[in-house]
JSON list of C-alpha atoms in Angstrom, two decimals:
[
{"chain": "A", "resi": 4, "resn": "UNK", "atom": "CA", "xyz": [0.00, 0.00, 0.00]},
{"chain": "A", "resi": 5, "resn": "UNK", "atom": "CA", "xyz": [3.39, 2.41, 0.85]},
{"chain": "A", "resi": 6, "resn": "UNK", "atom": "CA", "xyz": [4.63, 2.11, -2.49]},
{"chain": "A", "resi": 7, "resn": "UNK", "atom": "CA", "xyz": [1.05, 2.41, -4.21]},
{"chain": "A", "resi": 8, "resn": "UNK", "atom": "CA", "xyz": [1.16, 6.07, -2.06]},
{"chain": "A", "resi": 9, "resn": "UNK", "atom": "CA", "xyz": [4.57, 6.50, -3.19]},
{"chain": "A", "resi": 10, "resn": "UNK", "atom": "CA", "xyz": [3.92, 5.98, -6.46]},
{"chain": "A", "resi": 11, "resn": "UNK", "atom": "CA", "xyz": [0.87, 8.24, -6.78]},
{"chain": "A", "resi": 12, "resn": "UNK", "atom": "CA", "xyz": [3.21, 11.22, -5.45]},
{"chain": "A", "resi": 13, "resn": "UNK", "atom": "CA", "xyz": [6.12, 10.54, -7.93]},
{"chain": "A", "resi": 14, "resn": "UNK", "atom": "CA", "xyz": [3.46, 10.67, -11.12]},
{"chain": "A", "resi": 15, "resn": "UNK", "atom": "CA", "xyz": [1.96, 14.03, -9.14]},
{"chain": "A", "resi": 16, "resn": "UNK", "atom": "CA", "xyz": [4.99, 15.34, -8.87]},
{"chain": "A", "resi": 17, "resn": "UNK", "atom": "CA", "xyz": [6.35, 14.59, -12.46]},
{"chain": "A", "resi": 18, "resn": "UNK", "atom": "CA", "xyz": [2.69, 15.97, -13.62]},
{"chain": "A", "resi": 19, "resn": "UNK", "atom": "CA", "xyz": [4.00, 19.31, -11.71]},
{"chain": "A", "resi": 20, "resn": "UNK", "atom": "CA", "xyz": [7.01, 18.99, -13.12]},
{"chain": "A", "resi": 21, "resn": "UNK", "atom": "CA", "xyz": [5.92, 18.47, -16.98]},
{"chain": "A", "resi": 22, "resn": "UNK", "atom": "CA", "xyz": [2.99, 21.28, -16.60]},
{"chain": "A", "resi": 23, "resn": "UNK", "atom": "CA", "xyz": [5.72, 23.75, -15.41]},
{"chain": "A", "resi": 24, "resn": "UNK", "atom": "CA", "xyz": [7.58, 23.03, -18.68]},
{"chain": "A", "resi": 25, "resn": "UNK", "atom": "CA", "xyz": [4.82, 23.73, -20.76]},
{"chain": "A", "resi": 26, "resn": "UNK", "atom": "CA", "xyz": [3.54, 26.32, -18.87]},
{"chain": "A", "resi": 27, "resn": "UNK", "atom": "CA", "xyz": [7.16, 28.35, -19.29]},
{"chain": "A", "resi": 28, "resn": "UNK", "atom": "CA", "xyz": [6.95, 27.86, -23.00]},
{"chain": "A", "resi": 29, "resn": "UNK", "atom": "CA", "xyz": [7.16, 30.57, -25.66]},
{"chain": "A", "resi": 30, "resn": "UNK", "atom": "CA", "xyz": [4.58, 27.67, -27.79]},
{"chain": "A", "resi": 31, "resn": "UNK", "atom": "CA", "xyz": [2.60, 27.55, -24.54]},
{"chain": "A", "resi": 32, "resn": "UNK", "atom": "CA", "xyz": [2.12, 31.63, -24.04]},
{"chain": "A", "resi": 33, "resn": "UNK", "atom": "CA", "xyz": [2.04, 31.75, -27.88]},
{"chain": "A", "resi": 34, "resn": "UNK", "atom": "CA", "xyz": [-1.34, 29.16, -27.98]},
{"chain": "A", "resi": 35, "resn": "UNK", "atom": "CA", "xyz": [-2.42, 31.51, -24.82]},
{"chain": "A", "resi": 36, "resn": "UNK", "atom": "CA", "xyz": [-2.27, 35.04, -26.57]},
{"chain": "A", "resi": 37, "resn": "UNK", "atom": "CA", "xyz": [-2.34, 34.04, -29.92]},
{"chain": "A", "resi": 38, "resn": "UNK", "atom": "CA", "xyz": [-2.27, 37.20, -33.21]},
{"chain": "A", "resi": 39, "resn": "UNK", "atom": "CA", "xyz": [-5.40, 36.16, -36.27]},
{"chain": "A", "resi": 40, "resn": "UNK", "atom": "CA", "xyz": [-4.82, 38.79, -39.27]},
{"chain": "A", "resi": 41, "resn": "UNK", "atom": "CA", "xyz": [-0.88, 39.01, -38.65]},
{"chain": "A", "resi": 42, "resn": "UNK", "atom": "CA", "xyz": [-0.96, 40.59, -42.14]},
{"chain": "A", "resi": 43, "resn": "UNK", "atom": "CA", "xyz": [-4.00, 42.93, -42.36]},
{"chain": "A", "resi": 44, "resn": "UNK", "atom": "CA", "xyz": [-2.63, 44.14, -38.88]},
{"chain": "A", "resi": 45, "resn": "UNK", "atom": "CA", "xyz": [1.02, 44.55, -40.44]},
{"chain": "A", "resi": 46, "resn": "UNK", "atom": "CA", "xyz": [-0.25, 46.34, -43.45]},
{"chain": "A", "resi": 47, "resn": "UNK", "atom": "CA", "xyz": [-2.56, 48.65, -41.60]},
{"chain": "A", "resi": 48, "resn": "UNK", "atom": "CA", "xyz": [0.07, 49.37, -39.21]},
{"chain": "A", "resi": 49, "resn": "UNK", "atom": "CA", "xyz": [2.71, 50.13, -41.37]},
{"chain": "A", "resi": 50, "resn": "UNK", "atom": "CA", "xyz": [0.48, 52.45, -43.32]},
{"chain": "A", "resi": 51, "resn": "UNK", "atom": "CA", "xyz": [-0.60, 54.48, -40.72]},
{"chain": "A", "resi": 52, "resn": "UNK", "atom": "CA", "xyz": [3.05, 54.29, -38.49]},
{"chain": "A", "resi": 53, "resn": "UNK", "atom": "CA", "xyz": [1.29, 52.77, -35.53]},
{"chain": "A", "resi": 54, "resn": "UNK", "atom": "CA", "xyz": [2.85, 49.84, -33.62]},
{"chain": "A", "resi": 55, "resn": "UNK", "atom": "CA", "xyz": [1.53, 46.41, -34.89]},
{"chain": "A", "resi": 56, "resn": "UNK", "atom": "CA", "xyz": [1.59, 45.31, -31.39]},
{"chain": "A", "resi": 57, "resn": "UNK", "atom": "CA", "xyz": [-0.57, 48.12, -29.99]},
{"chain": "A", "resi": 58, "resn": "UNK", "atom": "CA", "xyz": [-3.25, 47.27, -33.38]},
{"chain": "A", "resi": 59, "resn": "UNK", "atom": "CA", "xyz": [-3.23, 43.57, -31.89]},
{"chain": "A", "resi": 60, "resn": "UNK", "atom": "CA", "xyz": [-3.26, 44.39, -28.17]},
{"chain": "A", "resi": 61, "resn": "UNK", "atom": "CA", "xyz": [-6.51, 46.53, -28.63]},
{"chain": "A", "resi": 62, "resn": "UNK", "atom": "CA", "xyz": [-8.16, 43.77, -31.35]},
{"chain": "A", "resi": 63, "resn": "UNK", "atom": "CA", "xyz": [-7.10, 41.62, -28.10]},
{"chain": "A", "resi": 64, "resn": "UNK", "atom": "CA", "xyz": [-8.98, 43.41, -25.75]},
{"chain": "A", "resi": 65, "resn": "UNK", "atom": "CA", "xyz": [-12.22, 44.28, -27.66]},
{"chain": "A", "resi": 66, "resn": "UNK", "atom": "CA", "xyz": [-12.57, 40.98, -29.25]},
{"chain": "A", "resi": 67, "resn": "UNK", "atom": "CA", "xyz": [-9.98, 38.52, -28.51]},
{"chain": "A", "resi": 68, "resn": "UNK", "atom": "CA", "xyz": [-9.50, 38.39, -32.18]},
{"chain": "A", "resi": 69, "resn": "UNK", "atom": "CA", "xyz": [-13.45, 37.30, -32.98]},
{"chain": "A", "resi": 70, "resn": "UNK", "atom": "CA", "xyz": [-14.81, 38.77, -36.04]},
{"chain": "A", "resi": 71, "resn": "UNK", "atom": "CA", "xyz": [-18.67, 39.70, -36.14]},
{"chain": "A", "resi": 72, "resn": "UNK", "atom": "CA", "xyz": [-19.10, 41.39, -32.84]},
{"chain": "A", "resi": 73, "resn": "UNK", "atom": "CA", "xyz": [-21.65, 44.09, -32.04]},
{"chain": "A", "resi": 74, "resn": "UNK", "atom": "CA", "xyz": [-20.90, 45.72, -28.39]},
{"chain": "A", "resi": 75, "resn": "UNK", "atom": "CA", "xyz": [-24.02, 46.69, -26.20]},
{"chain": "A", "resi": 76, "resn": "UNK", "atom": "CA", "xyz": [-23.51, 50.06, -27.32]},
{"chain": "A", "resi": 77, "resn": "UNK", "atom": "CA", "xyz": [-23.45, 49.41, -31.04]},
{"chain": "A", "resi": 78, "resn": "UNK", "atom": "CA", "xyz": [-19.58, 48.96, -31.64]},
{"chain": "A", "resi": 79, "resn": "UNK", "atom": "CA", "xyz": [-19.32, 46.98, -34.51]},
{"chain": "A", "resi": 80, "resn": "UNK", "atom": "CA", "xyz": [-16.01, 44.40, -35.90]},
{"chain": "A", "resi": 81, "resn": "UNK", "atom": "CA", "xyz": [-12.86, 43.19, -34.67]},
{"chain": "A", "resi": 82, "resn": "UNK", "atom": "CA", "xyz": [-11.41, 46.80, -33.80]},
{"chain": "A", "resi": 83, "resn": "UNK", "atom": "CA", "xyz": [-15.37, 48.24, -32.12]},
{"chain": "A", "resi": 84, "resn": "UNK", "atom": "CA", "xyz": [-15.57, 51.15, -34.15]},
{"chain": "A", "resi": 85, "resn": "UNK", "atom": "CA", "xyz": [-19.33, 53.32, -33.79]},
{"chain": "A", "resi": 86, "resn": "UNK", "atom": "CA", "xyz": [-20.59, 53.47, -37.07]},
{"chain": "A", "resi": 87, "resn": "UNK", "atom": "CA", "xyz": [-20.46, 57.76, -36.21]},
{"chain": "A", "resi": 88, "resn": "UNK", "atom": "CA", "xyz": [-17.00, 57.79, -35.66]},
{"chain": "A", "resi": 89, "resn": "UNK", "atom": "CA", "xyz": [-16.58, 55.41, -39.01]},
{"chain": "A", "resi": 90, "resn": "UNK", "atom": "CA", "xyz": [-17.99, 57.66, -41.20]},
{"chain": "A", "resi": 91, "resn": "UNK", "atom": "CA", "xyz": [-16.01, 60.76, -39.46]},
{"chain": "A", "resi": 92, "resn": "UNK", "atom": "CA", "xyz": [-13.09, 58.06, -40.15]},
{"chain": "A", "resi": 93, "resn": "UNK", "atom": "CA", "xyz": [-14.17, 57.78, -43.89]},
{"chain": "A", "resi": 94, "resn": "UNK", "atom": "CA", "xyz": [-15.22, 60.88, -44.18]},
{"chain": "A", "resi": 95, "resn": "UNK", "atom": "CA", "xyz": [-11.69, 62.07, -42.98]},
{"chain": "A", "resi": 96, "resn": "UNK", "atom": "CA", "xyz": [-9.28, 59.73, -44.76]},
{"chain": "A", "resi": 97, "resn": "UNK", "atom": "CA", "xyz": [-11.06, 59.64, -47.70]},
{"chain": "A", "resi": 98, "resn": "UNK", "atom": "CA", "xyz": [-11.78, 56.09, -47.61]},
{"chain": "A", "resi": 99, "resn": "UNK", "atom": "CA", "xyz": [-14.82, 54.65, -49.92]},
{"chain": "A", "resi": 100, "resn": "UNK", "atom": "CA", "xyz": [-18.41, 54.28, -47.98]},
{"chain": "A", "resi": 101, "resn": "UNK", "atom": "CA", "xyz": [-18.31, 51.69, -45.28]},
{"chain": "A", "resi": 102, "resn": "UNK", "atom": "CA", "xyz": [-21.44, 49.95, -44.41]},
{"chain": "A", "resi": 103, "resn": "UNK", "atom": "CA", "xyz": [-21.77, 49.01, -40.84]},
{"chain": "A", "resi": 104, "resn": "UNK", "atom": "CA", "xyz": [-22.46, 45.17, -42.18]},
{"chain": "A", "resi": 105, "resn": "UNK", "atom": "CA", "xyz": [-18.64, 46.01, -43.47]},
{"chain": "A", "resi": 106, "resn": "UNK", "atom": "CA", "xyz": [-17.33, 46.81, -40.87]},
{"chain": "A", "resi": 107, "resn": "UNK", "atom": "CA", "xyz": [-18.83, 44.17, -38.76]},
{"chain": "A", "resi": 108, "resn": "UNK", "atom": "CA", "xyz": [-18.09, 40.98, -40.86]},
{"chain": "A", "resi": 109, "resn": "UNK", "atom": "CA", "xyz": [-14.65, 42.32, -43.16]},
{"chain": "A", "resi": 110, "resn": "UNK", "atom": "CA", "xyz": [-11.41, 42.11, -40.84]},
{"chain": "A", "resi": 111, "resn": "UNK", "atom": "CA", "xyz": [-9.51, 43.53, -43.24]},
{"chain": "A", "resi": 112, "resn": "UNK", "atom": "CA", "xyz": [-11.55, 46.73, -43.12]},
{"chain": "A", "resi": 113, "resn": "UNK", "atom": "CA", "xyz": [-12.48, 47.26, -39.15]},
{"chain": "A", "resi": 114, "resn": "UNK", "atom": "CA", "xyz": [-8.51, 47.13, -38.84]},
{"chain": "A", "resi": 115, "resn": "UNK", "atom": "CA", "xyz": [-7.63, 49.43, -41.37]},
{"chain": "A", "resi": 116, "resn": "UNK", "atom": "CA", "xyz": [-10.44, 51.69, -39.60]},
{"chain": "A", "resi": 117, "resn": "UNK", "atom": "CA", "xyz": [-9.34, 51.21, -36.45]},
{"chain": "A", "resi": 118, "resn": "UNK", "atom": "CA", "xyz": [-5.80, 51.75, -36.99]},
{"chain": "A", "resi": 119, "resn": "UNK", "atom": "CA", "xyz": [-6.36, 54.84, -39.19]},
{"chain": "A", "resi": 120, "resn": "UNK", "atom": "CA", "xyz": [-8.47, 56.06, -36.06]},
{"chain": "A", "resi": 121, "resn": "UNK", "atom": "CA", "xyz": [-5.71, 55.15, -33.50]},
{"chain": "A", "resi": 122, "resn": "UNK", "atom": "CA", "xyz": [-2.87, 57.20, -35.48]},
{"chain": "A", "resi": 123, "resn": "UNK", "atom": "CA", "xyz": [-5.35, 60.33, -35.71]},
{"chain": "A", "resi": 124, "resn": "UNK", "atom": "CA", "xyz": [-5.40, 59.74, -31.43]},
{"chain": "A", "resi": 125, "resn": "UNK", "atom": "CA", "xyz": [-1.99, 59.23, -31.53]},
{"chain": "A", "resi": 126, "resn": "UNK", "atom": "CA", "xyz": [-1.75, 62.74, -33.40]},
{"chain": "A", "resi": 127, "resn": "UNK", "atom": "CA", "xyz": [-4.37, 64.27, -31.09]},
{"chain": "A", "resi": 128, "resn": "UNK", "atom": "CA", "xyz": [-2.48, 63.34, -28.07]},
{"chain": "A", "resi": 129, "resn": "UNK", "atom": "CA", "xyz": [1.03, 64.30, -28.82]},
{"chain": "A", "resi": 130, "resn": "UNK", "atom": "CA", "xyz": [2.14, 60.90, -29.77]},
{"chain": "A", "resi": 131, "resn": "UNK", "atom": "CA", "xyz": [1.13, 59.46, -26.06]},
{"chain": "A", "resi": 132, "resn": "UNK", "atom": "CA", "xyz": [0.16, 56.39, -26.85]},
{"chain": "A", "resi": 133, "resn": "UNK", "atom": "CA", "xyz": [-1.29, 55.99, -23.14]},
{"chain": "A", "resi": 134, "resn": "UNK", "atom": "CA", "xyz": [-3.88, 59.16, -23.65]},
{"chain": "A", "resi": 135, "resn": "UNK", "atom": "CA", "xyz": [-4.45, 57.28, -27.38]},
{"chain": "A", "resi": 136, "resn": "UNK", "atom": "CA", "xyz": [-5.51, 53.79, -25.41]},
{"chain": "A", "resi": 137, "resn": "UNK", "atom": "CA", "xyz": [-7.58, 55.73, -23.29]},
{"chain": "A", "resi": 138, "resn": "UNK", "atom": "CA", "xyz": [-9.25, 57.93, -26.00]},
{"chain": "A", "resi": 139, "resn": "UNK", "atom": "CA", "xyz": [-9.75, 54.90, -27.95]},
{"chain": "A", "resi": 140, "resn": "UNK", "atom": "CA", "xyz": [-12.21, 53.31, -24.86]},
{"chain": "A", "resi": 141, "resn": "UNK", "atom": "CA", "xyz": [-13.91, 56.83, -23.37]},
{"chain": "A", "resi": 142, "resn": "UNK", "atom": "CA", "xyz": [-13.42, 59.03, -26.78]},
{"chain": "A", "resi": 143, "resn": "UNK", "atom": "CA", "xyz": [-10.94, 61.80, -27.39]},
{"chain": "A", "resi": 144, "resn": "UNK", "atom": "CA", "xyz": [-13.04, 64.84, -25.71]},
{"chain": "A", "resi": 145, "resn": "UNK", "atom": "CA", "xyz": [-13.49, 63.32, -22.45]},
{"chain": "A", "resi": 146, "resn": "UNK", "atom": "CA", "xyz": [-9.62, 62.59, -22.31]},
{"chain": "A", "resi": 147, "resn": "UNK", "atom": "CA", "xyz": [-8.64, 65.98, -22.96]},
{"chain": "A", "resi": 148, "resn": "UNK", "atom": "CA", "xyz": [-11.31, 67.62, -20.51]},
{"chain": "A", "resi": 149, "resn": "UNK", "atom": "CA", "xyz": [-9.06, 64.84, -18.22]},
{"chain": "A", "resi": 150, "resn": "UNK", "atom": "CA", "xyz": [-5.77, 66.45, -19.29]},
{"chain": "A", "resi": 151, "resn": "UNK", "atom": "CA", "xyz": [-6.61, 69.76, -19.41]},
{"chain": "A", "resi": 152, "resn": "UNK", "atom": "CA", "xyz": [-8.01, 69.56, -16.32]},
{"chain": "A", "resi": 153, "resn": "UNK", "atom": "CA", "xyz": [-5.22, 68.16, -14.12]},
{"chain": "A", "resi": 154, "resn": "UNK", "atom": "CA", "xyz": [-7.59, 65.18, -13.13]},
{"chain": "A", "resi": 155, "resn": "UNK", "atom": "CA", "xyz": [-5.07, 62.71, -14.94]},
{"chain": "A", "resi": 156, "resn": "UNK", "atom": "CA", "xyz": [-1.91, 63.34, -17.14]},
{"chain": "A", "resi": 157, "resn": "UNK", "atom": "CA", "xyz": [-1.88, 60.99, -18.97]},
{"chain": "A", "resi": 158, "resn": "UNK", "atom": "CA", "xyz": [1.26, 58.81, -17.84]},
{"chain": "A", "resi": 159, "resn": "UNK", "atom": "CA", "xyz": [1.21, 54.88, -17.65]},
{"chain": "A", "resi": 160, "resn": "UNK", "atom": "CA", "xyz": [2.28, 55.47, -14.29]},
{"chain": "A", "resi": 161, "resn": "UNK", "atom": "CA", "xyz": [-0.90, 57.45, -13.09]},
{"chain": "A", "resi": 162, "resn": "UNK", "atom": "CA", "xyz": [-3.50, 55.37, -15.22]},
{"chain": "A", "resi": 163, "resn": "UNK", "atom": "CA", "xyz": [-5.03, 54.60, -11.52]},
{"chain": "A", "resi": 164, "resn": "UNK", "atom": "CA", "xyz": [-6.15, 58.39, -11.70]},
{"chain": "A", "resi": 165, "resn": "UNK", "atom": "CA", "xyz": [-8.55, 57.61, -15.06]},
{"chain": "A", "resi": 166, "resn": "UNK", "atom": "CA", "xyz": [-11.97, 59.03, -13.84]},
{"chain": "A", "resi": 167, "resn": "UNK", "atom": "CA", "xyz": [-13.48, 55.94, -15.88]},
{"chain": "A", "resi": 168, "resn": "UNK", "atom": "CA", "xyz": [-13.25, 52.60, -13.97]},
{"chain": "A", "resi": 169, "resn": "UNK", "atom": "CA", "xyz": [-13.92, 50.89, -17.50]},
{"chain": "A", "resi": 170, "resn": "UNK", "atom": "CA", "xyz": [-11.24, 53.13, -19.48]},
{"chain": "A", "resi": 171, "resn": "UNK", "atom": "CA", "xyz": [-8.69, 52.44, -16.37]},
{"chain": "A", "resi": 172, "resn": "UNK", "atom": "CA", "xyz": [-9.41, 48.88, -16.89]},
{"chain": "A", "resi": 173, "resn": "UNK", "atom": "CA", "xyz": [-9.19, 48.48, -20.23]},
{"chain": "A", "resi": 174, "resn": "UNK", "atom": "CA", "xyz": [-6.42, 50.84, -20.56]},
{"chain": "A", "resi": 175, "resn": "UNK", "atom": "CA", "xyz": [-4.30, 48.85, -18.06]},
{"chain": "A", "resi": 176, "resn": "UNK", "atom": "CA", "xyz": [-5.59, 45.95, -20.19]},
{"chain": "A", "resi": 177, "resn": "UNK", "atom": "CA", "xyz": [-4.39, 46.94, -23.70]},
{"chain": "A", "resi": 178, "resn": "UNK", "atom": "CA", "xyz": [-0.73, 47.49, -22.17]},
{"chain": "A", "resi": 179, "resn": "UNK", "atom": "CA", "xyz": [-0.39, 44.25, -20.01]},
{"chain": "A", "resi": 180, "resn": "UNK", "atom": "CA", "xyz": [-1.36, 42.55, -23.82]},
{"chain": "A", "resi": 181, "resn": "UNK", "atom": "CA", "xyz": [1.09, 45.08, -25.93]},
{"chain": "A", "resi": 182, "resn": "UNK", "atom": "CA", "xyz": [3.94, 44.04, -23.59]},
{"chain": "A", "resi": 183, "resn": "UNK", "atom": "CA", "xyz": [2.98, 40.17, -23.93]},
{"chain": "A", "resi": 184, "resn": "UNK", "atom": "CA", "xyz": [2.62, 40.48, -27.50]},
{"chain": "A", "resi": 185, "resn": "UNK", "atom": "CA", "xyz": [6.10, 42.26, -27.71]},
{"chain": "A", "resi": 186, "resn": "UNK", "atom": "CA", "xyz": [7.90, 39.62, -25.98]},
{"chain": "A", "resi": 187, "resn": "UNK", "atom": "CA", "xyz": [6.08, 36.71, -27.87]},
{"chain": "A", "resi": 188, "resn": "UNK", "atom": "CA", "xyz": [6.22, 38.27, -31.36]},
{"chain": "A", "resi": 189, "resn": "UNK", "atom": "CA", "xyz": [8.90, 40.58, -31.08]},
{"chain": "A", "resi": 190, "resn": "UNK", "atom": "CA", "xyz": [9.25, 40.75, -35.24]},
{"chain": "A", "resi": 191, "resn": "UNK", "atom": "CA", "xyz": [5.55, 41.42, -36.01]}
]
């Protein structure tokens, strides 16, 4: 009966052992934060000079990567764009009429939308790419009534200031993904 217990304890312990090994594998955190539309994201972000990992880490966080979606408030495709702000995003690049039924169901065209939209924060916000997360969840005008009224300046550092609990959450979000996604795919 000893070596029955003993025996029982070895194959737990080799279990342990084996599910540590997998666990502290690149293939392991790779199946666990996996990147669908590598190259629309790549194309999109090398048009518009935003950070491919930034594209995937806010497709991450609004979608996991699932194609289709329509939020509660109306956000529609893999990137949740409001049909108002795509057409001020068509309207504005110059891009050809988008159908919400586009942009819910085409990849290819809620990330070019989306990234488009995330370099004009980016300009908005001086190139912070933290304000640009948050603007991105709560909308550029209630960000910069934020910064220009001391409640938050818009530092990684301070994003436990964010008057939104949802735009503190999902900023904090989108950067705990953009750093995973940096280490995992570091030549996306």
């Amino acid at each position: 009966m000893r070596w029955l217990l003993k025996k029982r304890v070895f194959l737990v312990l080799l279990i342990g052992f084996i599910g540590m090994l997998f666990l502290n594998s690149d293939w392991m955190a790779r199946w666990m934060y996996p990147v669908q539309f590598r190259e629309d994201i790549r194309a999109s972000a090398s048009n518009y000079k935003v950070d491919p990992h930034l594209v995937a880490a806010i497709i991450r966080a609004e979608t996991n990567f699932s194609n289709g979606k329509v939020s509660s408030k109306g956000a529609l495709g893999l990137m949740q764009i409001m049909p108002d702000t795509a057409d001020w995003i068509v309207e504005r690049a110059g891009f050809e009429k988008v159908t919400p039924e586009i942009l819910q169901h085409r990849p290819d065209v809620s990330i070019e939308i989306g990234t488009w939209y995330l370099q004009s924060l980016h300009k908005q916000f001086g190139q912070n790419k933290i304000a640009a997360i948050a603007a991105y969840n709560a909308g550029p005008g209630n960000v910069r009534k934020w910064l220009d009224s001391g409640r938050w300046d818009g530092r990684e550092e301070t994003v436990n200031l964010i008057p939104f609990g949802e735009t503190r959450h999902y900023v904090q979000k989108v950067i705990y993904y953009y750093n995973k996604y940096k280490d995992l795919y570091p030549d996306m």
